C-alpha cells in the first residue's frame, strides 16, 4: 500500500499534486511519501509485536537524512555497510545501540568509528576481517560484539545480480567453515560472539528459500550453543519483495513474521531484521518530463529527461517500473507503445520497451513508480548530469530534502594542477 494516487485526474502524493512539485523543484525529481514510509515501518513492527525484534532499516536502500529521521522516529535501527552510512544513521538520530554493521570489506577506520559509537553488532564475513576487528578493538580497550554471516548455499532473489546466498557468491562464510570461526572468536582477545547472521538476497517474493536458509541457520545456532557459544541474537538480513506490478503478490510481512516466529520458536534470542526495499521501495517515485518523440521504422522512442544515471535499476537488473502520467488519461486518449529512453549516451539507457502509454507529448510528466529503494542512492553524475533533487511529502506539505547540485557544486572537488595551466 502506498500514498500515490489520482485525485480528480491528477497524480498526487498524499495530498500534494505532483505536477506542483515538478513545477517547483524541476525534473527529474524523486518524491517520497512520509505516510508510506511510516506505514511500512509500522506494518513490519506490528507483524513482529510480542517478538524480541530489532528492525534495522537497511540504509543502502535510501539513505537520505530526512528518510532516516522519519524511520528513526518510528523506532527503527539501521543496517549500515560503510562509515558513511553509519554517520548518516547517527546524524539522523538512530541510536548506536540499534545499529548493525554489515559488508565484506570494512576498513580499520570504519571499525574504529563503529567501536567509538558503540554499535550493537558487527556482521563479520571472513576470518581475516575477524582478526583485524579484534586487533582494532583491543587497541581501543574494547570487546566488539560480532555475528558471523554464514552462507547457507540457498538461491533466492528477484534477479541473479541480487542473489547473495549461493556457495559461489562473495557473501558470508562458507557453511562448513562457520564453526571454526566461532572457535577463533573464542580464542581472540577483543571480540565476542553474540549471534549468527544470514542474508540470502533481495526482492524475494516466495518465503520457501528464506525458510530453508533460516532453518539451516537456526540449526547452526543450536549446534554452536551446544558447544558452549552463548549466542543471544539471530540476524536474518533483509530481502522481502515488493509489488512492482499490480499483479505481483509477494509474501506479506505478516506471513514473513509468522514464518520467522515458527522457525525460531524456543530459541530465546533477539531477532534482527535488515529490511530496505519493503520499507522504502513503494514510498518513492521518480518524476521525469517528456522531451521528444522519435519515430523509427519499427517503434517510437519516447525520450525523457531522466536517465540511467538517475534510475539505474532497469539498466542493471532489467527491472520493471510502472510508468504513470501525472495527468490521468481520459477515455479519448489513444494508447500506443513506446520505448522509453533517457538522454545518456548508452544503449542501456532504456527504462522500458514496448510500453503502452496514453499519447505522451513533449512537456508531459511521467512518474516511474516504486523507485524509493535503490533509486536515488544508485544515481551518479554520468554525462555531467546533476543528481536529481529529492522531495519529501507529508500530508499537504512538501520540502526539498536534497537539492539538485549547481554546476559549480558538481565540479567543486576537482582541481586542475598548476603544471597544466
Ligand atoms: N542486508 C544486507 C546484508 C544486504 O546486502 C541487503 C541488500 C539488505 C539487508 C536489504 O535488502 P532488501 O530488504 O532491500 O531486499 N540494488 C538492488 C538491490 C541490492 C540489494 C543489496 N543488499 C536493486 O535495486 O534491486
CSV table of C-alpha atoms and ligand atoms in Angstrom, one decimal:
chain,number,residue,atom,x,y,z
A,1,UNK,CA,0.0,0.0,0.0
A,2,UNK,CA,1.3,3.4,-0.9
A,3,UNK,CA,0.0,7.0,-0.9
A,4,UNK,CA,0.4,7.8,-4.6
A,5,UNK,CA,-3.0,8.0,-6.4
A,6,UNK,CA,-5.0,10.0,-8.9
A,7,UNK,CA,-7.2,12.7,-7.3
A,8,UNK,CA,-9.5,14.4,-9.8
A,9,UNK,CA,-7.3,13.2,-12.6
A,10,UNK,CA,-4.0,14.4,-11.2
A,11,UNK,CA,-1.4,12.1,-9.7
A,12,UNK,CA,-0.9,13.1,-6.1
A,13,UNK,CA,1.4,12.1,-3.3
A,14,UNK,CA,-0.7,12.1,-0.2
A,15,UNK,CA,-2.5,15.5,-0.7
A,16,UNK,CA,0.1,17.2,-2.9
A,17,UNK,CA,-0.4,17.4,-6.7
A,18,UNK,CA,2.8,16.0,-8.1
A,19,UNK,CA,2.7,18.5,-11.0
A,20,UNK,CA,3.2,21.3,-8.4
A,21,UNK,CA,6.3,19.5,-7.2
A,22,UNK,CA,7.6,19.1,-10.7
A,23,UNK,CA,7.0,22.8,-11.5
A,24,UNK,CA,8.7,24.0,-8.3
A,25,UNK,CA,11.5,21.5,-7.9
A,26,UNK,CA,12.1,20.8,-11.6
A,27,UNK,CA,12.6,17.4,-13.2
A,28,UNK,CA,13.9,14.8,-12.8
A,29,UNK,CA,12.9,14.7,-9.2
A,30,UNK,CA,12.5,11.9,-6.6
A,31,UNK,CA,9.4,12.3,-4.4
A,32,UNK,CA,8.9,10.3,-1.2
A,33,UNK,CA,5.8,9.9,0.9
A,34,UNK,CA,6.3,10.2,4.6
A,35,UNK,CA,3.0,8.5,5.3
A,36,UNK,CA,4.0,5.5,3.2
A,37,UNK,CA,7.5,5.2,4.9
A,38,UNK,CA,5.8,5.4,8.3
A,39,UNK,CA,3.1,2.9,7.4
A,40,UNK,CA,5.6,0.3,6.1
A,41,UNK,CA,7.7,0.6,9.3
A,42,UNK,CA,4.6,0.2,11.4
A,43,UNK,CA,3.2,-2.8,9.5
A,44,UNK,CA,6.5,-4.6,10.0
A,45,UNK,CA,6.8,-3.6,13.6
A,46,UNK,CA,3.2,-4.8,14.2
A,47,UNK,CA,3.9,-8.1,12.5
A,48,UNK,CA,6.7,-8.7,15.0
A,49,UNK,CA,4.8,-7.4,18.0
A,50,UNK,CA,5.5,-9.6,21.1
A,51,UNK,CA,8.7,-10.8,19.5
A,52,UNK,CA,12.1,-9.7,20.7
A,53,UNK,CA,13.0,-8.0,17.4
A,54,UNK,CA,15.2,-5.2,16.2
A,55,UNK,CA,14.2,-3.7,12.9
A,56,UNK,CA,17.4,-2.3,11.5
A,57,UNK,CA,16.4,-0.5,8.3
A,58,UNK,CA,18.9,-1.1,5.5
A,59,UNK,CA,20.3,2.4,4.8
A,60,UNK,CA,21.7,1.3,1.4
A,61,UNK,CA,18.1,1.3,0.0
A,62,UNK,CA,17.6,5.0,0.7
A,63,UNK,CA,20.0,6.9,2.9
A,64,UNK,CA,18.6,10.4,2.7
A,65,UNK,CA,18.7,12.0,6.1
A,66,UNK,CA,15.1,13.0,6.2
A,67,UNK,CA,14.1,9.4,5.2
A,68,UNK,CA,16.3,8.1,8.0
A,69,UNK,CA,14.9,10.6,10.5
A,70,UNK,CA,11.4,9.6,9.6
A,71,UNK,CA,12.3,6.0,10.3
A,72,UNK,CA,14.3,6.8,13.5
A,73,UNK,CA,11.1,8.4,14.8
A,74,UNK,CA,9.3,5.1,14.2
A,75,UNK,CA,11.9,3.4,16.4
A,76,UNK,CA,13.9,1.7,13.6
A,77,UNK,CA,17.5,0.9,14.0
A,78,UNK,CA,19.9,0.7,11.0
A,79,UNK,CA,21.9,-1.8,9.0
A,80,UNK,CA,24.9,0.0,7.6
A,81,UNK,CA,27.7,-1.1,5.2
A,82,UNK,CA,30.1,1.8,5.4
A,83,UNK,CA,31.4,4.5,7.7
A,84,UNK,CA,29.4,7.0,5.6
A,85,UNK,CA,26.2,5.1,6.2
A,86,UNK,CA,27.0,4.8,9.9
A,87,UNK,CA,27.5,8.5,10.1
A,88,UNK,CA,24.2,9.1,8.2
A,89,UNK,CA,22.3,6.9,10.6
A,90,UNK,CA,23.8,8.6,13.7
A,91,UNK,CA,23.2,12.0,12.2
A,92,UNK,CA,19.6,11.2,11.6
A,93,UNK,CA,19.2,10.3,15.3
A,94,UNK,CA,19.3,6.5,15.1
A,95,UNK,CA,20.9,5.3,18.4
A,96,UNK,CA,24.2,3.4,18.0
A,97,UNK,CA,22.9,0.5,20.1
A,98,UNK,CA,20.3,-0.1,17.3
A,99,UNK,CA,22.9,-0.2,14.5
A,100,UNK,CA,24.4,-3.3,12.9
A,101,UNK,CA,27.4,-3.1,10.6
A,102,UNK,CA,27.4,-5.5,7.6
A,103,UNK,CA,29.5,-5.8,4.5
A,104,UNK,CA,32.5,-7.8,3.3
A,105,UNK,CA,35.1,-5.1,3.3
A,106,UNK,CA,35.1,-3.0,6.4
A,107,UNK,CA,38.3,-0.9,6.8
A,108,UNK,CA,40.1,-0.3,10.1
A,109,UNK,CA,39.0,3.3,10.2
A,110,UNK,CA,35.3,2.2,9.7
A,111,UNK,CA,35.7,-0.3,12.5
A,112,UNK,CA,37.2,2.4,14.8
A,113,UNK,CA,34.3,4.7,14.0
A,114,UNK,CA,31.7,2.0,14.8
A,115,UNK,CA,33.5,1.0,18.1
A,116,UNK,CA,33.7,4.6,19.2
A,117,UNK,CA,30.0,5.0,18.5
A,118,UNK,CA,29.2,1.7,20.4
A,119,UNK,CA,27.2,-0.1,17.8
A,120,UNK,CA,25.0,-3.2,18.5
A,121,UNK,CA,26.9,-5.7,16.3
A,122,UNK,CA,29.5,-6.3,13.6
A,123,UNK,CA,28.4,-8.8,11.0
A,124,UNK,CA,31.7,-10.5,10.1
A,125,UNK,CA,32.3,-12.1,6.7
A,126,UNK,CA,35.8,-13.7,7.0
A,127,UNK,CA,38.5,-14.9,9.3
A,128,UNK,CA,40.8,-12.2,8.2
A,129,UNK,CA,38.3,-9.5,9.0
A,130,UNK,CA,37.7,-11.0,12.4
A,131,UNK,CA,41.4,-10.8,13.2
A,132,UNK,CA,41.6,-7.2,12.1
A,133,UNK,CA,38.5,-6.3,14.2
A,134,UNK,CA,39.9,-7.9,17.3
A,135,UNK,CA,43.2,-6.0,16.8
A,136,UNK,CA,41.4,-2.7,16.3
A,137,UNK,CA,39.0,-3.2,19.3
A,138,UNK,CA,41.9,-4.4,21.5
A,139,UNK,CA,43.7,-1.1,20.6
A,140,UNK,CA,40.7,0.8,21.9
A,141,UNK,CA,40.4,-1.4,25.0
A,142,UNK,CA,37.0,-2.7,23.9
A,143,UNK,CA,35.4,-6.0,23.1
A,144,UNK,CA,33.5,-6.0,19.8
A,145,UNK,CA,30.1,-7.8,19.6
A,146,UNK,CA,30.1,-10.0,16.5
A,147,UNK,CA,27.9,-12.3,14.5
A,148,UNK,CA,29.3,-14.4,11.6
A,149,UNK,CA,27.4,-14.0,8.4
A,150,UNK,CA,27.0,-17.5,7.1
A,151,UNK,CA,26.4,-18.6,3.5
A,152,UNK,CA,23.7,-21.2,3.6
A,153,UNK,CA,24.0,-22.1,-0.1
A,154,UNK,CA,20.4,-21.3,-0.9
A,155,UNK,CA,19.5,-19.4,-4.0
A,156,UNK,CA,16.9,-16.6,-3.9
A,157,UNK,CA,16.2,-13.2,-5.2
A,158,UNK,CA,14.5,-11.3,-7.9
A,159,UNK,CA,17.5,-11.3,-10.3
A,160,UNK,CA,20.8,-13.2,-10.4
A,161,UNK,CA,22.6,-9.9,-9.6
A,162,UNK,CA,20.8,-9.6,-6.3
A,163,UNK,CA,21.1,-13.2,-5.0
A,164,UNK,CA,23.7,-13.5,-2.3
A,165,UNK,CA,23.2,-16.8,-0.5
A,166,UNK,CA,24.7,-19.4,-3.0
A,167,UNK,CA,28.0,-21.1,-2.3
A,168,UNK,CA,29.7,-19.2,-5.2
A,169,UNK,CA,28.7,-15.7,-4.0
A,170,UNK,CA,31.2,-13.5,-2.3
A,171,UNK,CA,29.0,-13.1,0.7
A,172,UNK,CA,29.1,-14.9,4.0
A,173,UNK,CA,31.4,-17.5,5.4
A,174,UNK,CA,31.2,-21.0,3.7
A,175,UNK,CA,28.8,-23.2,5.7
A,176,UNK,CA,31.5,-25.7,6.6
A,177,UNK,CA,33.9,-23.1,7.8
A,178,UNK,CA,31.5,-21.3,10.2
A,179,UNK,CA,32.0,-23.4,13.4
A,180,UNK,CA,35.8,-22.9,13.2
A,181,UNK,CA,35.2,-19.1,13.1
A,182,UNK,CA,33.3,-19.3,16.3
A,183,UNK,CA,36.2,-21.1,17.9
A,184,UNK,CA,38.5,-18.4,16.5
A,185,UNK,CA,36.3,-15.8,18.2
A,186,UNK,CA,36.7,-17.5,21.5
A,187,UNK,CA,40.5,-17.5,21.1
A,188,UNK,CA,40.7,-13.9,20.1
A,189,UNK,CA,41.0,-11.3,22.9
A,190,UNK,CA,38.8,-8.4,21.8
A,191,UNK,CA,35.8,-10.0,20.0
A,192,UNK,CA,32.8,-11.7,21.5
A,193,UNK,CA,30.3,-13.9,19.6
A,194,UNK,CA,26.7,-12.7,20.2
A,195,UNK,CA,24.9,-14.2,17.3
A,196,UNK,CA,24.7,-15.6,13.8
A,197,UNK,CA,23.8,-13.6,10.6
A,198,UNK,CA,22.3,-14.7,7.3
A,199,UNK,CA,21.1,-12.7,4.3
A,200,UNK,CA,20.3,-14.6,1.0
A,201,UNK,CA,19.2,-11.9,-1.4
A,202,UNK,CA,16.8,-9.2,-2.3
A,203,UNK,CA,13.3,-9.0,-3.9
A,204,UNK,CA,12.4,-12.4,-2.6
A,205,UNK,CA,8.6,-12.9,-3.0
A,206,UNK,CA,8.4,-16.6,-2.0
A,207,UNK,CA,9.1,-17.4,1.6
A,208,UNK,CA,10.3,-21.0,0.7
A,209,UNK,CA,14.0,-20.3,0.2
A,210,UNK,CA,14.1,-17.9,3.1
A,211,UNK,CA,12.6,-20.5,5.4
A,212,UNK,CA,15.1,-23.1,4.2
A,213,UNK,CA,18.0,-20.8,4.9
A,214,UNK,CA,16.7,-19.7,8.3
A,215,UNK,CA,16.0,-23.3,9.4
A,216,UNK,CA,19.6,-24.2,8.5
A,217,UNK,CA,20.9,-21.2,10.4
A,218,UNK,CA,18.8,-22.0,13.4
A,219,UNK,CA,20.3,-25.5,13.4
A,220,UNK,CA,23.7,-23.9,13.4
A,221,UNK,CA,22.7,-21.7,16.4
A,222,UNK,CA,21.7,-24.8,18.3
A,223,UNK,CA,25.0,-26.6,17.4
A,224,UNK,CA,27.1,-23.7,18.4
A,225,UNK,CA,25.2,-23.3,21.7
A,226,UNK,CA,25.7,-26.9,22.5
A,227,UNK,CA,29.5,-26.3,22.0
A,228,UNK,CA,29.4,-23.5,24.6
A,229,UNK,CA,28.9,-20.4,22.5
A,230,UNK,CA,26.5,-18.1,24.3
A,231,UNK,CA,24.5,-16.7,21.4
A,232,UNK,CA,21.7,-14.4,22.0
A,233,UNK,CA,20.9,-12.9,18.6
A,234,UNK,CA,19.9,-14.1,15.1
A,235,UNK,CA,20.2,-11.6,12.3
A,236,UNK,CA,18.1,-12.7,9.3
A,237,UNK,CA,19.0,-9.9,6.9
A,238,UNK,CA,16.5,-8.2,4.6
A,239,UNK,CA,15.2,-9.3,1.2
A,240,UNK,CA,11.4,-9.2,1.4
A,241,UNK,CA,10.0,-8.3,-2.1
A,242,UNK,CA,7.6,-5.6,-3.0
A,243,UNK,CA,5.0,-5.5,-5.8
A,244,UNK,CA,6.5,-3.6,-8.8
A,245,UNK,CA,3.4,-4.5,-10.9
A,246,UNK,CA,-0.2,-4.5,-9.7
A,247,UNK,CA,-0.5,-8.2,-10.3
A,248,UNK,CA,2.6,-9.1,-8.2
A,249,UNK,CA,1.7,-10.8,-4.9
A,250,UNK,CA,4.9,-11.1,-2.8
A,251,UNK,CA,4.6,-12.7,0.7
A,252,UNK,CA,3.2,-10.1,3.1
A,253,UNK,CA,5.1,-9.0,6.3
A,254,UNK,CA,2.6,-10.9,8.5
A,255,UNK,CA,3.4,-14.3,6.7
A,256,UNK,CA,7.1,-13.5,6.9
A,257,UNK,CA,6.8,-12.8,10.6
A,258,UNK,CA,4.8,-15.9,11.3
A,259,UNK,CA,7.4,-18.0,9.4
A,260,UNK,CA,10.2,-16.4,11.4
A,261,UNK,CA,8.4,-16.9,14.7
A,262,UNK,CA,7.8,-20.6,13.8
A,263,UNK,CA,11.4,-21.2,12.8
A,264,UNK,CA,12.9,-19.5,15.8
A,265,UNK,CA,10.5,-20.7,18.5
A,266,UNK,CA,12.0,-22.0,21.8
A,267,UNK,CA,15.3,-20.3,20.9
A,268,UNK,CA,15.0,-17.3,23.2
A,269,UNK,CA,17.0,-14.8,21.1
A,270,UNK,CA,16.7,-11.4,19.7
A,271,UNK,CA,15.7,-11.5,16.0
A,272,UNK,CA,17.4,-8.7,14.0
A,273,UNK,CA,15.9,-7.8,10.6
A,274,UNK,CA,17.5,-5.6,7.9
A,275,UNK,CA,14.6,-4.6,5.6
A,276,UNK,CA,15.3,-2.0,3.0
A,277,UNK,CA,13.1,-2.3,-0.1
A,278,UNK,CA,10.0,-3.3,1.7
A,279,UNK,CA,10.1,0.0,3.7
A,280,UNK,CA,11.3,2.5,1.0
A,281,UNK,CA,10.5,0.9,-2.4
A,282,UNK,CA,6.9,1.8,-2.9
A,283,UNK,CA,7.3,5.0,-0.8
A,284,UNK,CA,9.1,6.8,-3.7
A,285,UNK,CA,8.7,7.7,-7.3
A,286,UNK,CA,10.9,9.5,-9.9
A,287,UNK,CA,9.2,12.2,-12.0
A,288,UNK,CA,10.6,12.9,-15.4
A,289,UNK,CA,9.5,15.2,-18.3
A,290,UNK,CA,9.0,14.0,-21.9
A,291,UNK,CA,11.5,15.8,-24.2
A,292,UNK,CA,10.8,14.3,-27.6
A,293,UNK,CA,9.0,11.6,-29.6
A,294,UNK,CA,11.3,10.0,-32.1
A,295,UNK,CA,9.6,7.7,-34.7
A,296,UNK,CA,11.7,4.9,-36.1
A,297,UNK,CA,10.6,2.4,-38.7
A,298,UNK,CA,9.6,-0.3,-36.2
A,299,UNK,CA,9.0,1.7,-33.0
A,300,UNK,CA,8.6,5.1,-31.4
A,301,UNK,CA,11.2,6.2,-28.9
A,302,UNK,CA,9.9,8.4,-26.1
A,303,UNK,CA,12.9,10.5,-24.9
A,304,UNK,CA,12.6,11.7,-21.3
A,305,UNK,CA,14.8,13.9,-19.2
A,306,UNK,CA,15.7,11.2,-16.6
A,307,UNK,CA,18.5,8.8,-17.5
A,308,UNK,CA,20.1,5.6,-16.2
A,309,UNK,CA,22.3,7.9,-14.1
A,310,UNK,CA,19.1,8.8,-12.2
A,311,UNK,CA,17.4,5.4,-12.0
A,312,UNK,CA,19.8,2.6,-12.8
A,313,UNK,CA,17.6,-0.4,-11.9
A,314,UNK,CA,16.2,-1.1,-15.5
A,315,UNK,CA,19.7,-1.0,-17.0
A,316,UNK,CA,21.4,-3.1,-14.3
A,317,UNK,CA,18.7,-5.6,-13.5
A,318,UNK,CA,16.2,-5.3,-16.4
A,319,UNK,CA,13.9,-4.1,-13.6
A,320,UNK,CA,10.3,-3.1,-14.4
A,321,UNK,CA,8.9,0.2,-13.1
A,322,UNK,CA,5.3,1.1,-13.8
A,323,UNK,CA,5.1,4.5,-15.7
A,324,UNK,CA,2.1,6.7,-15.0
A,325,UNK,CA,1.4,10.1,-16.5
A,326,UNK,CA,0.9,12.9,-13.9
A,327,UNK,CA,-2.3,13.9,-15.7
A,328,UNK,CA,-4.6,10.9,-15.9
A,329,UNK,CA,-5.5,9.7,-19.4
A,330,UNK,CA,-9.1,10.5,-20.3
A,331,UNK,CA,-11.4,8.0,-22.2
A,332,UNK,CA,-10.5,9.6,-25.5
A,333,UNK,CA,-6.7,9.0,-25.1
A,334,UNK,CA,-5.1,6.9,-27.7
A,335,UNK,CA,-2.7,4.3,-26.1
A,336,UNK,CA,0.3,3.3,-28.2
A,337,UNK,CA,3.6,1.5,-27.5
A,338,UNK,CA,6.9,3.3,-26.8
A,339,UNK,CA,10.5,2.5,-26.0
A,340,UNK,CA,11.0,4.9,-23.1
A,341,UNK,CA,14.6,6.0,-23.1
A,342,UNK,CA,16.8,8.7,-21.4
A,343,UNK,CA,19.3,11.2,-22.8
A,344,UNK,CA,22.5,9.2,-21.8
A,345,UNK,CA,24.9,8.1,-24.5
A,346,UNK,CA,24.5,4.4,-23.7
A,347,UNK,CA,22.2,1.8,-25.3
A,348,UNK,CA,21.3,0.5,-21.9
A,349,UNK,CA,19.8,3.9,-21.0
A,350,UNK,CA,16.3,2.4,-21.5
A,351,UNK,CA,13.5,2.3,-19.0
A,352,UNK,CA,11.0,0.2,-20.9
A,353,UNK,CA,10.4,-1.4,-24.3
A,354,UNK,CA,7.0,-1.5,-26.0
A,355,UNK,CA,5.4,0.2,-23.0
A,356,UNK,CA,1.8,1.3,-23.7
A,357,UNK,CA,1.2,5.0,-22.8
A,358,UNK,CA,-1.6,7.4,-23.4
A,359,UNK,CA,-0.2,9.6,-26.2
A,360,UNK,CA,2.5,11.4,-24.2
A,361,UNK,CA,3.7,14.7,-25.7
A,362,UNK,CA,6.7,16.8,-25.1
A,363,UNK,CA,6.3,18.7,-21.7
A,364,UNK,CA,4.2,15.9,-20.2
A,365,UNK,CA,5.4,14.5,-16.9
A,366,UNK,CA,5.7,10.8,-16.2
A,367,UNK,CA,6.2,9.0,-12.8
A,368,UNK,CA,8.4,6.0,-12.6
A,369,UNK,CA,6.7,4.2,-9.7
A,370,UNK,CA,8.3,2.1,-6.9
A,371,UNK,CA,11.6,4.0,-7.1
A,372,UNK,CA,12.1,4.8,-3.4
A,373,UNK,CA,14.6,2.0,-2.8
A,374,UNK,CA,17.8,1.7,-4.8
A,375,UNK,CA,16.8,4.7,-6.9
A,376,UNK,CA,18.5,7.9,-5.7
A,377,UNK,CA,21.3,6.0,-3.9
A,378,UNK,CA,22.4,4.3,-7.1
A,379,UNK,CA,22.4,7.6,-9.1
A,380,UNK,CA,25.5,9.2,-10.5
A,381,UNK,CA,26.6,12.3,-12.3
A,382,UNK,CA,27.5,10.4,-15.5
A,383,UNK,CA,27.4,12.6,-18.6
A,384,UNK,CA,28.0,15.5,-16.2
A,385,UNK,CA,24.3,15.5,-15.2
A,386,UNK,CA,23.4,16.9,-11.8
A,387,UNK,CA,21.9,14.4,-9.3
A,388,UNK,CA,18.1,14.6,-9.3
A,389,UNK,CA,16.6,16.6,-6.4
A,390,UNK,CA,14.7,14.7,-3.7
A,391,UNK,CA,11.5,15.8,-2.1
A,392,UNK,CA,9.6,14.5,1.0
A,393,UNK,CA,5.8,14.9,1.2
A,394,UNK,CA,3.9,15.0,4.5
A,395,UNK,CA,0.2,15.4,4.1
A,396,UNK,CA,-0.4,18.6,2.3
A,397,UNK,CA,3.1,20.0,2.6
A,398,UNK,CA,6.4,19.1,1.0
A,399,UNK,CA,10.1,20.0,1.3
A,400,UNK,CA,13.2,19.5,-0.8
A,401,UNK,CA,15.3,17.1,1.2
A,402,UNK,CA,18.3,17.1,-1.3
A,403,UNK,CA,18.7,19.9,-3.7
A,404,UNK,CA,19.9,19.4,-7.2
A,405,UNK,CA,23.6,20.5,-7.2
A,406,UNK,CA,24.6,23.5,-9.2
A,407,UNK,CA,27.3,23.1,-11.8
A,408,UNK,CA,29.8,24.8,-9.5
A,409,UNK,CA,29.0,22.4,-6.7
A,410,UNK,CA,29.4,19.5,-9.1
A,411,UNK,CA,33.0,20.5,-10.0
A,412,UNK,CA,34.0,21.9,-6.6
A,413,UNK,CA,36.1,18.9,-5.6
A,414,UNK,CA,38.1,18.9,-8.9
A,415,UNK,CA,41.4,20.6,-9.3
A,416,UNK,CA,43.5,21.4,-12.4
A,417,UNK,CA,47.1,21.2,-11.3
A,418,UNK,CA,49.4,24.3,-11.9
A,419,UNK,CA,51.5,22.3,-14.3
A,420,UNK,CA,48.6,22.0,-16.7
A,421,UNK,CA,48.0,25.7,-16.9
B,1,LIG,N1,21.1,-6.7,4.4
B,1,LIG,C1,22.1,-7.0,3.6
B,1,LIG,C2,23.3,-7.6,4.1
B,1,LIG,C3,22.0,-6.6,2.3
B,1,LIG,O1,23.0,-6.9,1.4
B,1,LIG,C4,20.8,-6.0,1.8
B,1,LIG,C5,20.7,-5.6,0.4
B,1,LIG,C6,19.8,-5.8,2.7
B,1,LIG,C7,20.0,-6.2,4.0
B,1,LIG,C8,18.5,-5.1,2.3
B,1,LIG,O2,17.8,-5.9,1.4
B,1,LIG,P1,16.3,-5.5,1.0
B,1,LIG,O3,15.4,-5.7,2.2
B,1,LIG,O4,16.3,-4.2,0.5
B,1,LIG,O5,16.0,-6.5,-0.1
B,1,LIG,N2,20.3,-2.7,-5.9
B,1,LIG,C9,19.4,-3.9,-5.9
B,1,LIG,C10,19.3,-4.5,-4.6
B,1,LIG,C11,20.6,-4.8,-3.9
B,1,LIG,C12,20.4,-5.3,-2.5
B,1,LIG,C13,21.7,-5.3,-1.8
B,1,LIG,N3,21.6,-5.8,-0.5
B,1,LIG,C14,18.1,-3.5,-6.6
B,1,LIG,O6,17.9,-2.3,-6.9
B,1,LIG,O7,17.2,-4.4,-6.7
